[in-house]
Short mmCIF file of C-alpha atoms in Angstrom, two decimals:
data_model
loop_
_atom_site.label_atom_id
_atom_site.label_comp_id
_atom_site.label_asym_id
_atom_site.label_seq_id
_atom_site.Cartn_x
_atom_site.Cartn_y
_atom_site.Cartn_z
CA PRO A 25 0.00 0.00 0.00
CA GLU A 26 1.07 3.56 -0.67
CA VAL A 27 1.49 5.92 2.22
CA GLU A 28 1.58 9.68 1.90
CA THR A 29 2.74 11.95 4.65
CA SER A 30 3.20 15.65 5.15
CA VAL A 31 5.76 17.22 7.46
CA THR A 32 5.81 20.87 8.46
CA VAL A 33 8.86 22.30 10.20
CA THR A 34 8.73 25.67 11.90
CA VAL A 35 12.03 27.39 12.65
CA ALA A 36 11.94 30.27 15.11
CA ARG A 37 14.61 32.41 16.75
CA SER A 38 13.01 32.15 20.19
CA ALA A 39 10.23 30.40 22.07
CA GLU A 40 8.20 33.62 21.94
CA GLU A 41 8.57 33.79 18.16
CA ALA A 42 7.53 30.13 17.89
CA GLU A 43 4.34 30.90 19.83
CA ARG A 44 3.61 33.88 17.56
CA ILE A 45 4.04 31.69 14.49
CA LYS A 46 1.79 29.06 16.05
CA ARG A 47 -0.94 31.70 16.53
CA GLY A 48 -0.60 32.68 12.87
CA GLU A 49 1.01 36.09 13.39
CA ASP A 50 3.18 37.58 10.66
CA ILE A 51 6.71 37.72 12.08
CA SER A 52 8.46 39.02 8.99
CA PRO A 53 10.23 42.34 9.61
CA ARG A 54 8.64 45.36 7.99
CA GLN A 55 10.61 47.10 5.25
CA GLU A 56 9.88 50.48 6.82
CA ASP A 57 11.39 49.41 10.18
CA PRO A 58 15.20 49.52 9.75
CA ASP A 59 15.78 49.03 13.51
CA ALA A 60 14.07 45.64 13.43
CA ALA A 61 16.09 44.59 10.39
CA ALA A 62 19.32 45.71 12.07
CA GLY A 63 18.36 43.80 15.22
CA ALA A 64 17.62 40.67 13.23
CA LEU A 65 20.96 40.96 11.45
CA ALA A 66 22.80 41.37 14.76
CA ALA A 67 20.97 38.36 16.23
CA ALA A 68 21.81 36.28 13.16
CA GLY A 69 25.49 37.06 13.67
CA GLU A 70 25.38 35.12 16.95
CA PHE A 71 24.79 31.89 15.01
CA PHE A 72 28.00 32.14 13.00
CA VAL A 73 31.38 30.90 14.18
CA PRO A 74 33.89 33.77 13.88
CA GLU A 75 36.70 31.40 12.87
CA ALA A 76 34.63 30.19 9.91
CA GLN A 77 34.11 33.65 8.45
CA HIS A 78 36.21 34.61 5.47
CA ASP A 79 38.56 37.53 5.77
CA ASP A 80 39.82 39.79 2.99
CA GLU A 81 43.45 38.78 3.41
CA ALA A 82 44.80 36.11 1.11
CA ALA A 83 46.18 32.96 2.67
CA PRO A 84 49.99 32.86 2.79
CA ALA A 85 51.60 30.98 -0.06
CA PRO A 86 53.11 27.61 0.85
CA ALA A 87 56.87 27.57 1.30
CA ALA A 88 58.86 26.42 -1.70
CA GLU A 89 60.38 22.98 -1.32
CA GLU A 90 64.19 22.85 -1.26
CA LYS A 91 65.88 20.36 -3.56
#
């Protein structure tokens, strides 16, 4: 027999945001609210590992092998 299933995953930044999503509220930041967008960007930065970020400096060239 064939079985069909549906899975819905909700990803939220906090428990409060998850509850708002569950109630059906629109949690997307408004374009006219730059402070909210800046806050979201700052919060997103916490999820990144600083060592994994790319820097503008080029990696040093490997040393030439002596013969």
